[in-house]
Amino acid sequence: MQRYGASDFTACYNCGTCTAVCNLSEKNSEFPRKLVRYGVLGLKEEALADPAIWLCYACGSCSETCPRGADPKNYMAALRRYAVARMEPTGLTRLLFTSNPFSVVFTALLAVLFAFFMLTVKPDHVISRWIFDWMPEEIIHNLGMGLFIFLGLSMVVGGLSMLVKLFKGKPAQEKRIASLWKAFVETVAELISMKRFRDCDADETSYWRDKPAVLKPWFVHLTIMWGFIGLLLATALDFILKDPATTLWLPTRLIGTAAGLSMVYGATVSVVYRLKKVTMSYEDSRLADWLFLGALWLAGITGFWMEIAVTGDYSNDFNRIIFMIHTVVSMELVLLFAFSKFAHAIYRPIALFAHFYGKK
Ligand code: SF4
Ligand code: SF4
């Protein structure tokens, strides 16, 4: 856990203060004390099997009040990194989360590789001919598709294993279906409203309590999440409609612009909060946090630059370089989805669903 970013959580003496102050701790839930206890006792399988590790929004209240300095917030974040590493079968995530030199070299090499392919993959290019003579384009394409499917399935299997555990010892099938539906609705409502996150920010001891809503962490998180989803939607629509959408007023372009603004706003505010360490929850940023936020921010800013360049028809080498940076960063974000902090976008909704279903 310490290699994944936890502080000395073994200092915990099980007092329960963290459970008392956590706004997300429900009656008899023992959250997050129970998870810290699992760690102290070395019960890693029990800890990983508990969807509650994904329910924490890292507000930091527990760490501020822990009398032993066990820093439960950091421990929970480390547990999530460890869970992502365990659910991803290649071992790459473990290296990315635990070795900064490896992270830097790997992401830089990946960027160089993407840029190389962008510059050379043209049928008549001398290097393309050499590569495709050696390995046909279809094989490279199919290998890439196979890798994506493998990673996607491993994430789905990891998430489903959380759900399967919940079915053990539950009541009759009819009740299950009604409960499943209710849990699904509650999960969607939570993702749209971030109510649980808002509860953290609204706590009477919270630094954020009297701040404007647009500056509160729940809102910043919401803008990043829906910004990215909107950009994925715009990109998919562009692809499906085969519409280059170079006019600002086309629907796909409007969705992309609004989503891009939202994501850049959220990423910028998050970077500023982490640089200024505004509260305890922003104090311990790891390289994985910076790389993730930096990639989101860079993808957004270069995307807007390209929007202006394309709209104004400013075709020059500088704008081509910006386009290459935009494409390389976006490809890295997508390719490293399963290996990075980004993976919580899949695991948290599943855990929320498991949590709501478990309460039925
Ligand atoms: S983590 Fe800290 S507050 Fe929570 S039970 Fe342990 S000692 Fe108490
Ligand atoms: S960081 Fe906040 S949400 Fe997470 S366990 Fe601690 S008090 Fe609860």
mmCIF file of C-alpha atoms and ligand atoms in Angstrom:
data_model
loop_
_atom_site.group_PDB
_atom_site.id
_atom_site.type_symbol
_atom_site.label_atom_id
_atom_site.label_comp_id
_atom_site.label_asym_id
_atom_site.label_seq_id
_atom_site.Cartn_x
_atom_site.Cartn_y
_atom_site.Cartn_z
ATOM 1 C CA MET A 1 0.000 0.000 0.000
ATOM 2 C CA GLN A 2 2.863 2.371 0.768
ATOM 3 C CA ARG A 3 4.322 1.809 -2.706
ATOM 4 C CA TYR A 4 0.917 2.822 -4.083
ATOM 5 C CA GLY A 5 0.931 6.048 -2.051
ATOM 6 C CA ALA A 6 -0.427 5.223 1.438
ATOM 7 C CA SER A 7 1.114 6.857 4.510
ATOM 8 C CA ASP A 8 1.715 4.930 7.722
ATOM 9 C CA PHE A 9 -1.814 3.538 8.006
ATOM 10 C CA THR A 10 -0.580 0.843 10.413
ATOM 11 C CA ALA A 11 -0.593 3.618 13.045
ATOM 12 C CA CYS A 12 -4.409 3.239 13.097
ATOM 13 C CA TYR A 13 -5.688 2.134 16.527
ATOM 14 C CA ASN A 14 -9.226 1.559 15.340
ATOM 15 C CA CYS A 15 -10.820 4.480 17.197
ATOM 16 C CA GLY A 16 -13.507 5.109 14.552
ATOM 17 C CA THR A 17 -13.069 8.904 14.358
ATOM 18 C CA CYS A 18 -12.756 8.639 10.562
ATOM 19 C CA THR A 19 -16.108 6.835 10.378
ATOM 20 C CA ALA A 20 -17.706 9.438 12.637
ATOM 21 C CA VAL A 21 -16.584 12.386 10.476
ATOM 22 C CA CYS A 22 -17.030 10.862 7.011
ATOM 23 C CA ASN A 23 -20.189 12.197 5.381
ATOM 24 C CA LEU A 24 -20.485 9.080 3.261
ATOM 25 C CA SER A 25 -20.449 6.724 6.214
ATOM 26 C CA GLU A 26 -23.918 5.322 6.733
ATOM 27 C CA LYS A 27 -25.432 3.696 9.787
ATOM 28 C CA ASN A 28 -23.432 0.601 10.814
ATOM 29 C CA SER A 29 -21.266 0.855 7.679
ATOM 30 C CA GLU A 30 -17.923 1.313 9.509
ATOM 31 C CA PHE A 31 -16.627 3.175 6.462
ATOM 32 C CA PRO A 32 -13.709 3.868 6.088
ATOM 33 C CA ARG A 33 -12.447 2.398 9.393
ATOM 34 C CA LYS A 34 -13.155 -1.170 8.297
ATOM 35 C CA LEU A 35 -11.072 -0.777 5.139
ATOM 36 C CA VAL A 36 -8.128 0.616 7.116
ATOM 37 C CA ARG A 37 -8.520 -2.336 9.478
ATOM 38 C CA TYR A 38 -8.331 -4.754 6.576
ATOM 39 C CA GLY A 39 -5.037 -3.144 5.597
ATOM 40 C CA VAL A 40 -3.580 -3.280 9.108
ATOM 41 C CA LEU A 41 -4.456 -6.988 9.322
ATOM 42 C CA GLY A 42 -3.139 -7.703 5.817
ATOM 43 C CA LEU A 43 -6.562 -8.825 4.549
ATOM 44 C CA LYS A 44 -5.974 -7.609 1.016
ATOM 45 C CA GLU A 45 -8.519 -9.854 -0.704
ATOM 46 C CA GLU A 46 -11.255 -8.699 1.696
ATOM 47 C CA ALA A 47 -10.306 -5.068 1.056
ATOM 48 C CA LEU A 48 -10.259 -5.477 -2.729
ATOM 49 C CA ALA A 49 -13.601 -7.303 -2.725
ATOM 50 C CA ASP A 50 -15.321 -4.404 -0.953
ATOM 51 C CA PRO A 51 -16.935 -1.966 -3.447
ATOM 52 C CA ALA A 52 -16.725 0.692 -0.710
ATOM 53 C CA ILE A 53 -13.148 1.506 -1.727
ATOM 54 C CA TRP A 54 -14.607 3.264 -4.783
ATOM 55 C CA LEU A 55 -17.172 5.275 -2.814
ATOM 56 C CA CYS A 56 -14.673 7.684 -1.247
ATOM 57 C CA TYR A 57 -14.346 11.081 -2.955
ATOM 58 C CA ALA A 58 -11.055 11.900 -1.217
ATOM 59 C CA CYS A 59 -12.407 14.958 0.615
ATOM 60 C CA GLY A 60 -9.781 14.510 3.340
ATOM 61 C CA SER A 61 -12.011 15.039 6.429
ATOM 62 C CA CYS A 62 -10.982 11.679 7.868
ATOM 63 C CA SER A 63 -7.271 12.411 7.470
ATOM 64 C CA GLU A 64 -7.645 15.867 9.046
ATOM 65 C CA THR A 65 -9.201 14.393 12.173
ATOM 66 C CA CYS A 66 -7.395 11.056 12.519
ATOM 67 C CA PRO A 67 -5.642 11.234 15.908
ATOM 68 C CA ARG A 68 -2.902 8.839 14.787
ATOM 69 C CA GLY A 69 -1.930 10.457 11.482
ATOM 70 C CA ALA A 70 -2.848 7.239 9.657
ATOM 71 C CA ASP A 71 -4.166 9.314 6.738
ATOM 72 C CA PRO A 72 -7.161 7.168 5.718
ATOM 73 C CA LYS A 73 -7.816 9.351 2.654
ATOM 74 C CA ASN A 74 -4.415 8.527 1.190
ATOM 75 C CA TYR A 75 -4.795 4.895 2.179
ATOM 76 C CA MET A 76 -8.117 4.694 0.306
ATOM 77 C CA ALA A 77 -6.553 6.300 -2.784
ATOM 78 C CA ALA A 78 -3.667 3.781 -2.624
ATOM 79 C CA LEU A 79 -6.172 0.954 -2.285
ATOM 80 C CA ARG A 80 -7.946 2.107 -5.444
ATOM 81 C CA ARG A 81 -4.640 2.228 -7.350
ATOM 82 C CA TYR A 82 -3.822 -1.247 -6.100
ATOM 83 C CA ALA A 83 -7.294 -2.482 -7.113
ATOM 84 C CA VAL A 84 -6.866 -1.116 -10.658
ATOM 85 C CA ALA A 85 -3.437 -2.776 -10.877
ATOM 86 C CA ARG A 86 -4.856 -6.092 -9.675
ATOM 87 C CA MET A 87 -7.800 -6.020 -12.106
ATOM 88 C CA GLU A 88 -5.524 -5.311 -15.078
ATOM 89 C CA PRO A 89 -3.724 -8.527 -16.048
ATOM 90 C CA THR A 90 -0.581 -7.275 -17.854
ATOM 91 C CA GLY A 91 1.264 -5.762 -14.859
ATOM 92 C CA LEU A 92 1.704 -2.449 -16.708
ATOM 93 C CA THR A 93 -0.573 -0.550 -14.302
ATOM 94 C CA ARG A 94 1.481 -1.704 -11.318
ATOM 95 C CA LEU A 95 4.628 -0.293 -12.937
ATOM 96 C CA LEU A 96 2.911 2.956 -13.945
ATOM 97 C CA PHE A 97 1.576 3.526 -10.414
ATOM 98 C CA THR A 98 4.689 2.509 -8.484
ATOM 99 C CA SER A 99 7.615 3.722 -10.609
ATOM 100 C CA ASN A 100 7.845 7.373 -11.668
ATOM 101 C CA PRO A 101 10.875 6.851 -13.971
ATOM 102 C CA PHE A 102 9.026 4.028 -15.733
ATOM 103 C CA SER A 103 5.883 6.205 -16.118
ATOM 104 C CA VAL A 104 7.820 9.071 -17.671
ATOM 105 C CA VAL A 105 9.838 6.869 -20.050
ATOM 106 C CA PHE A 106 6.842 4.739 -21.044
ATOM 107 C CA THR A 107 4.466 7.643 -21.779
ATOM 108 C CA ALA A 108 7.228 9.518 -23.649
ATOM 109 C CA LEU A 109 8.076 6.457 -25.762
ATOM 110 C CA LEU A 110 4.412 5.862 -26.510
ATOM 111 C CA ALA A 111 4.069 9.493 -27.651
ATOM 112 C CA VAL A 112 7.114 9.128 -29.923
ATOM 113 C CA LEU A 113 5.700 5.897 -31.351
ATOM 114 C CA PHE A 114 2.310 7.488 -32.104
ATOM 115 C CA ALA A 115 3.968 10.540 -33.658
ATOM 116 C CA PHE A 116 6.211 8.279 -35.761
ATOM 117 C CA PHE A 117 3.217 6.379 -37.114
ATOM 118 C CA MET A 118 1.326 9.578 -37.851
ATOM 119 C CA LEU A 119 4.249 10.924 -39.832
ATOM 120 C CA THR A 120 5.044 7.752 -41.738
ATOM 121 C CA VAL A 121 1.832 5.773 -42.248
ATOM 122 C CA LYS A 122 1.098 6.790 -45.816
ATOM 123 C CA PRO A 123 0.992 4.045 -48.450
ATOM 124 C CA ASP A 124 3.747 5.612 -50.544
ATOM 125 C CA HIS A 125 6.092 6.534 -47.696
ATOM 126 C CA VAL A 126 9.400 4.657 -47.724
ATOM 127 C CA ILE A 127 9.145 3.677 -44.039
ATOM 128 C CA SER A 128 5.501 2.614 -44.413
ATOM 129 C CA ARG A 129 6.445 0.365 -47.290
ATOM 130 C CA TRP A 130 9.243 -1.152 -45.212
ATOM 131 C CA ILE A 131 6.969 -1.687 -42.176
ATOM 132 C CA PHE A 132 4.020 -3.093 -44.105
ATOM 133 C CA ASP A 133 6.261 -5.377 -46.170
ATOM 134 C CA TRP A 134 7.521 -6.759 -42.905
ATOM 135 C CA MET A 135 4.145 -6.844 -41.133
ATOM 136 C CA PRO A 136 0.915 -6.311 -43.117
ATOM 137 C CA GLU A 137 -1.252 -3.401 -42.043
ATOM 138 C CA GLU A 138 -4.169 -5.755 -41.249
ATOM 139 C CA ILE A 139 -2.060 -7.629 -38.687
ATOM 140 C CA ILE A 140 -1.115 -4.391 -36.881
ATOM 141 C CA HIS A 141 -4.742 -3.250 -37.017
ATOM 142 C CA ASN A 142 -6.100 -6.571 -35.755
ATOM 143 C CA LEU A 143 -3.495 -6.760 -32.989
ATOM 144 C CA GLY A 144 -4.565 -3.307 -31.819
ATOM 145 C CA MET A 145 -8.251 -4.259 -31.898
ATOM 146 C CA GLY A 146 -7.481 -7.493 -30.035
ATOM 147 C CA LEU A 147 -5.579 -5.573 -27.339
ATOM 148 C CA PHE A 148 -8.454 -3.116 -26.855
ATOM 149 C CA ILE A 149 -10.986 -5.948 -26.599
ATOM 150 C CA PHE A 150 -8.772 -7.838 -24.133
ATOM 151 C CA LEU A 151 -8.375 -4.768 -21.912
ATOM 152 C CA GLY A 152 -12.051 -3.871 -22.127
ATOM 153 C CA LEU A 153 -13.089 -7.389 -21.189
ATOM 154 C CA SER A 154 -10.627 -7.577 -18.293
ATOM 155 C CA MET A 155 -12.138 -4.355 -16.886
ATOM 156 C CA VAL A 156 -15.664 -5.683 -17.325
ATOM 157 C CA VAL A 157 -14.723 -8.987 -15.657
ATOM 158 C CA GLY A 158 -13.116 -7.097 -12.759
ATOM 159 C CA GLY A 159 -16.277 -5.010 -12.311
ATOM 160 C CA LEU A 160 -18.636 -7.942 -12.676
ATOM 161 C CA SER A 161 -16.759 -9.925 -10.039
ATOM 162 C CA MET A 162 -17.737 -7.157 -7.589
ATOM 163 C CA LEU A 163 -21.387 -7.654 -8.516
ATOM 164 C CA VAL A 164 -21.326 -11.456 -8.390
ATOM 165 C CA LYS A 165 -20.287 -11.333 -4.739
ATOM 166 C CA LEU A 166 -23.394 -9.328 -3.951
ATOM 167 C CA PHE A 167 -25.756 -12.007 -5.173
ATOM 168 C CA LYS A 168 -24.597 -14.484 -2.567
ATOM 169 C CA GLY A 169 -27.282 -15.037 0.053
ATOM 170 C CA LYS A 170 -29.726 -12.531 -1.448
ATOM 171 C CA PRO A 171 -33.527 -13.050 -1.589
ATOM 172 C CA ALA A 172 -35.701 -14.391 -4.417
ATOM 173 C CA GLN A 173 -35.223 -13.518 -8.083
ATOM 174 C CA GLU A 174 -38.255 -11.189 -8.337
ATOM 175 C CA LYS A 175 -36.973 -9.043 -5.512
ATOM 176 C CA ARG A 176 -33.547 -8.996 -7.065
ATOM 177 C CA ILE A 177 -34.824 -7.626 -10.373
ATOM 178 C CA ALA A 178 -36.784 -4.849 -8.664
ATOM 179 C CA SER A 179 -33.748 -4.037 -6.523
ATOM 180 C CA LEU A 180 -31.425 -4.115 -9.521
ATOM 181 C CA TRP A 181 -33.586 -1.595 -11.343
ATOM 182 C CA LYS A 182 -33.769 0.718 -8.330
ATOM 183 C CA ALA A 183 -30.009 0.448 -7.842
ATOM 184 C CA PHE A 184 -29.455 1.267 -11.507
ATOM 185 C CA VAL A 185 -31.664 4.374 -11.285
ATOM 186 C CA GLU A 186 -29.890 5.520 -8.104
ATOM 187 C CA THR A 187 -26.503 5.030 -9.776
ATOM 188 C CA VAL A 188 -27.453 7.091 -12.817
ATOM 189 C CA ALA A 189 -28.933 9.791 -10.554
ATOM 190 C CA GLU A 190 -25.699 9.901 -8.551
ATOM 191 C CA LEU A 191 -23.554 10.197 -11.685
ATOM 192 C CA ILE A 192 -25.698 13.056 -12.945
ATOM 193 C CA SER A 193 -26.088 14.904 -9.663
ATOM 194 C CA MET A 194 -22.931 13.905 -7.677
ATOM 195 C CA LYS A 195 -25.103 14.128 -4.591
ATOM 196 C CA ARG A 196 -22.743 12.108 -2.391
ATOM 197 C CA PHE A 197 -19.797 14.288 -3.433
ATOM 198 C CA ARG A 198 -21.912 17.403 -2.775
ATOM 199 C CA ASP A 199 -22.633 16.115 0.728
ATOM 200 C CA CYS A 200 -18.872 16.027 1.398
ATOM 201 C CA ASP A 201 -18.451 19.659 0.268
ATOM 202 C CA ALA A 202 -21.511 20.781 2.243
ATOM 203 C CA ASP A 203 -20.207 19.503 5.576
ATOM 204 C CA GLU A 204 -20.170 22.233 8.233
ATOM 205 C CA THR A 205 -16.416 21.794 8.747
ATOM 206 C CA SER A 206 -15.622 21.757 5.026
ATOM 207 C CA TYR A 207 -13.433 24.484 3.540
ATOM 208 C CA TRP A 208 -15.770 24.458 0.533
ATOM 209 C CA ARG A 209 -19.036 24.927 2.387
ATOM 210 C CA ASP A 210 -19.453 28.651 1.647
ATOM 211 C CA LYS A 211 -17.569 28.776 -1.638
ATOM 212 C CA PRO A 212 -19.471 29.345 -4.937
ATOM 213 C CA ALA A 213 -20.795 26.102 -6.412
ATOM 214 C CA VAL A 214 -18.634 26.428 -9.551
ATOM 215 C CA LEU A 215 -15.478 26.259 -7.419
ATOM 216 C CA LYS A 216 -16.489 23.275 -5.316
ATOM 217 C CA PRO A 217 -14.701 19.957 -5.978
ATOM 218 C CA TRP A 218 -17.927 18.102 -6.827
ATOM 219 C CA PHE A 219 -18.705 20.602 -9.582
ATOM 220 C CA VAL A 220 -15.130 20.556 -10.909
ATOM 221 C CA HIS A 221 -15.245 16.746 -11.019
ATOM 222 C CA LEU A 222 -18.607 16.888 -12.778
ATOM 223 C CA THR A 223 -17.292 19.244 -15.487
ATOM 224 C CA ILE A 224 -14.336 16.949 -16.232
ATOM 225 C CA MET A 225 -16.489 13.821 -16.331
ATOM 226 C CA TRP A 226 -19.267 15.181 -18.556
ATOM 227 C CA GLY A 227 -16.767 17.139 -20.641
ATOM 228 C CA PHE A 228 -14.908 13.964 -21.514
ATOM 229 C CA ILE A 229 -18.117 12.015 -22.169
ATOM 230 C CA GLY A 230 -19.327 14.852 -24.433
ATOM 231 C CA LEU A 231 -16.063 14.836 -26.381
ATOM 232 C CA LEU A 232 -16.275 11.065 -26.858
ATOM 233 C CA LEU A 233 -19.847 11.505 -28.097
ATOM 234 C CA ALA A 234 -18.876 14.286 -30.533
ATOM 235 C CA THR A 235 -15.951 12.229 -31.852
ATOM 236 C CA ALA A 236 -18.144 9.152 -32.294
ATOM 237 C CA LEU A 237 -20.845 11.199 -34.090
ATOM 238 C CA ASP A 238 -18.220 12.742 -36.351
ATOM 239 C CA PHE A 239 -16.999 9.259 -37.202
ATOM 240 C CA ILE A 240 -20.470 7.754 -37.734
ATOM 241 C CA LEU A 241 -21.825 10.678 -39.759
ATOM 242 C CA LYS A 242 -18.578 10.915 -41.740
ATOM 243 C CA ASP A 243 -18.872 14.636 -41.277
ATOM 244 C CA PRO A 244 -15.652 16.621 -40.854
ATOM 245 C CA ALA A 245 -17.735 19.282 -39.072
ATOM 246 C CA THR A 246 -15.534 22.239 -39.897
ATOM 247 C CA THR A 247 -18.449 24.650 -39.441
ATOM 248 C CA LEU A 248 -18.886 25.842 -35.876
ATOM 249 C CA TRP A 249 -22.678 25.549 -35.923
ATOM 250 C CA LEU A 250 -22.995 21.881 -36.832
ATOM 251 C CA PRO A 251 -24.456 19.837 -33.908
ATOM 252 C CA THR A 252 -21.376 17.617 -33.504
ATOM 253 C CA ARG A 253 -19.134 20.682 -33.402
ATOM 254 C CA LEU A 254 -21.395 22.410 -30.866
ATOM 255 C CA ILE A 255 -21.368 19.336 -28.608
ATOM 256 C CA GLY A 256 -17.588 19.120 -28.954
ATOM 257 C CA THR A 257 -17.103 22.824 -28.174
ATOM 258 C CA ALA A 258 -19.355 22.784 -25.100
ATOM 259 C CA ALA A 259 -17.807 19.535 -23.822
ATOM 260 C CA GLY A 260 -14.276 20.812 -24.489
ATOM 261 C CA LEU A 261 -14.961 24.027 -22.538
ATOM 262 C CA SER A 262 -16.309 21.981 -19.659
ATOM 263 C CA MET A 263 -13.295 19.630 -19.583
ATOM 264 C CA VAL A 264 -10.701 22.401 -19.885
ATOM 265 C CA TYR A 265 -12.401 24.351 -17.079
ATOM 266 C CA GLY A 266 -12.416 21.321 -14.770
ATOM 267 C CA ALA A 267 -8.849 20.276 -15.588
ATOM 268 C CA THR A 268 -7.533 23.852 -15.160
ATOM 269 C CA VAL A 269 -9.198 24.352 -11.776
ATOM 270 C CA SER A 270 -7.979 20.935 -10.600
ATOM 271 C CA VAL A 271 -4.400 21.721 -11.603
ATOM 272 C CA VAL A 272 -4.565 25.080 -9.785
ATOM 273 C CA TYR A 273 -5.976 23.444 -6.626
ATOM 274 C CA ARG A 274 -3.215 20.834 -6.675
ATOM 275 C CA LEU A 275 -0.480 23.410 -7.291
ATOM 276 C CA LYS A 276 -1.779 25.616 -4.462
ATOM 277 C CA LYS A 277 -2.625 22.609 -2.251
ATOM 278 C CA VAL A 278 -5.803 24.437 -1.242
ATOM 279 C CA THR A 279 -6.946 21.671 1.114
ATOM 280 C CA MET A 280 -5.535 18.451 2.473
ATOM 281 C CA SER A 281 -7.244 16.476 -0.265
ATOM 282 C CA TYR A 282 -5.070 18.268 -2.873
ATOM 283 C CA GLU A 283 -1.799 17.963 -0.951
ATOM 284 C CA ASP A 284 -0.491 14.572 -2.020
ATOM 285 C CA SER A 285 -0.499 14.605 -5.808
ATOM 286 C CA ARG A 286 1.341 11.736 -7.420
ATOM 287 C CA LEU A 287 2.867 11.658 -10.870
ATOM 288 C CA ALA A 288 -0.098 9.581 -12.099
ATOM 289 C CA ASP A 289 -2.432 12.458 -11.054
ATOM 290 C CA TRP A 290 -0.339 15.072 -12.869
ATOM 291 C CA LEU A 291 -0.003 12.992 -16.028
ATOM 292 C CA PHE A 292 -3.729 12.331 -16.154
ATOM 293 C CA LEU A 293 -4.803 15.927 -15.509
ATOM 294 C CA GLY A 294 -2.035 17.284 -17.743
ATOM 295 C CA ALA A 295 -3.140 15.042 -20.617
ATOM 296 C CA LEU A 296 -6.791 16.110 -20.237
ATOM 297 C CA TRP A 297 -5.817 19.767 -20.155
ATOM 298 C CA LEU A 298 -3.429 19.516 -23.124
ATOM 299 C CA ALA A 299 -5.950 17.532 -25.204
ATOM 300 C CA GLY A 300 -8.579 20.220 -24.504
ATOM 301 C CA ILE A 301 -6.386 23.268 -25.180
ATOM 302 C CA THR A 302 -4.866 21.861 -28.391
ATOM 303 C CA GLY A 303 -8.370 20.823 -29.472
ATOM 304 C CA PHE A 304 -9.545 24.442 -29.227
ATOM 305 C CA TRP A 305 -6.425 25.655 -30.990
ATOM 306 C CA MET A 306 -7.233 23.286 -33.860
ATOM 307 C CA GLU A 307 -10.855 24.409 -33.907
ATOM 308 C CA ILE A 308 -9.725 28.004 -34.442
ATOM 309 C CA ALA A 309 -7.072 26.966 -36.991
ATOM 310 C CA VAL A 310 -9.514 24.851 -39.008
ATOM 311 C CA THR A 311 -12.312 27.434 -38.869
ATOM 312 C CA GLY A 312 -9.955 30.188 -40.038
ATOM 313 C CA ASP A 313 -8.239 27.865 -42.525
ATOM 314 C CA TYR A 314 -4.821 28.673 -41.069
ATOM 315 C CA SER A 315 -2.841 25.882 -42.653
ATOM 316 C CA ASN A 316 0.830 25.989 -41.610
ATOM 317 C CA ASP A 317 3.506 23.773 -40.057
ATOM 318 C CA PHE A 318 3.001 25.129 -36.556
ATOM 319 C CA ASN A 319 -0.685 24.183 -36.602
ATOM 320 C CA ARG A 320 0.212 20.754 -37.953
ATOM 321 C CA ILE A 321 2.495 20.246 -34.950
ATOM 322 C CA ILE A 322 -0.346 21.317 -32.617
ATOM 323 C CA PHE A 323 -2.611 18.841 -34.404
ATOM 324 C CA MET A 324 -0.031 16.094 -33.881
ATOM 325 C CA ILE A 325 0.288 16.917 -30.159
ATOM 326 C CA HIS A 326 -3.514 16.881 -29.845
ATOM 327 C CA THR A 327 -3.821 13.518 -31.565
ATOM 328 C CA VAL A 328 -0.913 11.907 -29.697
ATOM 329 C CA VAL A 329 -2.182 13.050 -26.269
ATOM 330 C CA SER A 330 -5.752 11.956 -27.065
ATOM 331 C CA MET A 331 -4.524 8.545 -28.243
ATOM 332 C CA GLU A 332 -2.474 8.122 -25.056
ATOM 333 C CA LEU A 333 -5.508 8.996 -22.930
ATOM 334 C CA VAL A 334 -7.624 6.388 -24.697
ATOM 335 C CA LEU A 335 -4.926 3.701 -24.879
ATOM 336 C CA LEU A 336 -3.975 4.084 -21.210
ATOM 337 C CA PHE A 337 -7.612 4.166 -20.059
ATOM 338 C CA ALA A 338 -7.387 0.766 -18.346
ATOM 339 C CA PHE A 339 -3.910 1.455 -16.922
ATOM 340 C CA SER A 340 -4.404 4.848 -15.326
ATOM 341 C CA LYS A 341 -6.442 6.872 -12.874
ATOM 342 C CA PHE A 342 -8.981 6.986 -15.701
ATOM 343 C CA ALA A 343 -10.058 3.399 -14.898
ATOM 344 C CA HIS A 344 -12.143 4.729 -11.997
ATOM 345 C CA ALA A 345 -14.611 5.951 -14.650
ATOM 346 C CA ILE A 346 -15.611 2.305 -15.062
ATOM 347 C CA TYR A 347 -15.103 0.942 -11.565
ATOM 348 C CA ARG A 348 -16.799 3.708 -9.565
ATOM 349 C CA PRO A 349 -20.191 3.454 -11.322
ATOM 350 C CA ILE A 350 -20.088 -0.338 -10.874
ATOM 351 C CA ALA A 351 -19.201 0.089 -7.199
ATOM 352 C CA LEU A 352 -21.990 2.651 -6.755
ATOM 353 C CA PHE A 353 -24.413 0.201 -8.320
ATOM 354 C CA ALA A 354 -23.134 -2.559 -6.015
ATOM 355 C CA HIS A 355 -23.461 -0.214 -3.047
ATOM 356 C CA PHE A 356 -27.048 0.810 -3.817
ATOM 357 C CA TYR A 357 -28.011 -2.763 -4.599
ATOM 358 C CA GLY A 358 -26.366 -4.024 -1.409
ATOM 359 C CA LYS A 359 -28.566 -1.668 0.627
ATOM 360 C CA LYS A 360 -31.808 -3.182 -0.755
HETATM 361 S S1 SF4 B 1 -7.684 5.652 10.622
HETATM 362 FE FE1 SF4 B 1 -7.385 7.111 12.304
HETATM 363 S S2 SF4 B 1 -9.458 7.877 12.753
HETATM 364 FE FE2 SF4 B 1 -9.713 6.000 11.548
HETATM 365 S S3 SF4 B 1 -9.934 4.352 13.038
HETATM 366 FE FE3 SF4 B 1 -7.753 4.481 12.531
HETATM 367 S S4 SF4 B 1 -6.858 5.834 14.033
HETATM 368 FE FE4 SF4 B 1 -9.065 6.149 14.159
HETATM 369 S S1 SF4 B 2 -11.649 11.094 2.274
HETATM 370 FE FE1 SF4 B 2 -13.685 11.923 2.738
HETATM 371 S S2 SF4 B 2 -15.116 10.566 1.631
HETATM 372 FE FE2 SF4 B 2 -13.143 9.513 1.731
HETATM 373 S S3 SF4 B 2 -13.296 8.216 3.559
HETATM 374 FE FE3 SF4 B 2 -12.320 10.140 4.180
HETATM 375 S S4 SF4 B 2 -13.967 11.455 4.932
HETATM 376 FE FE4 SF4 B 2 -14.909 9.767 3.742
#
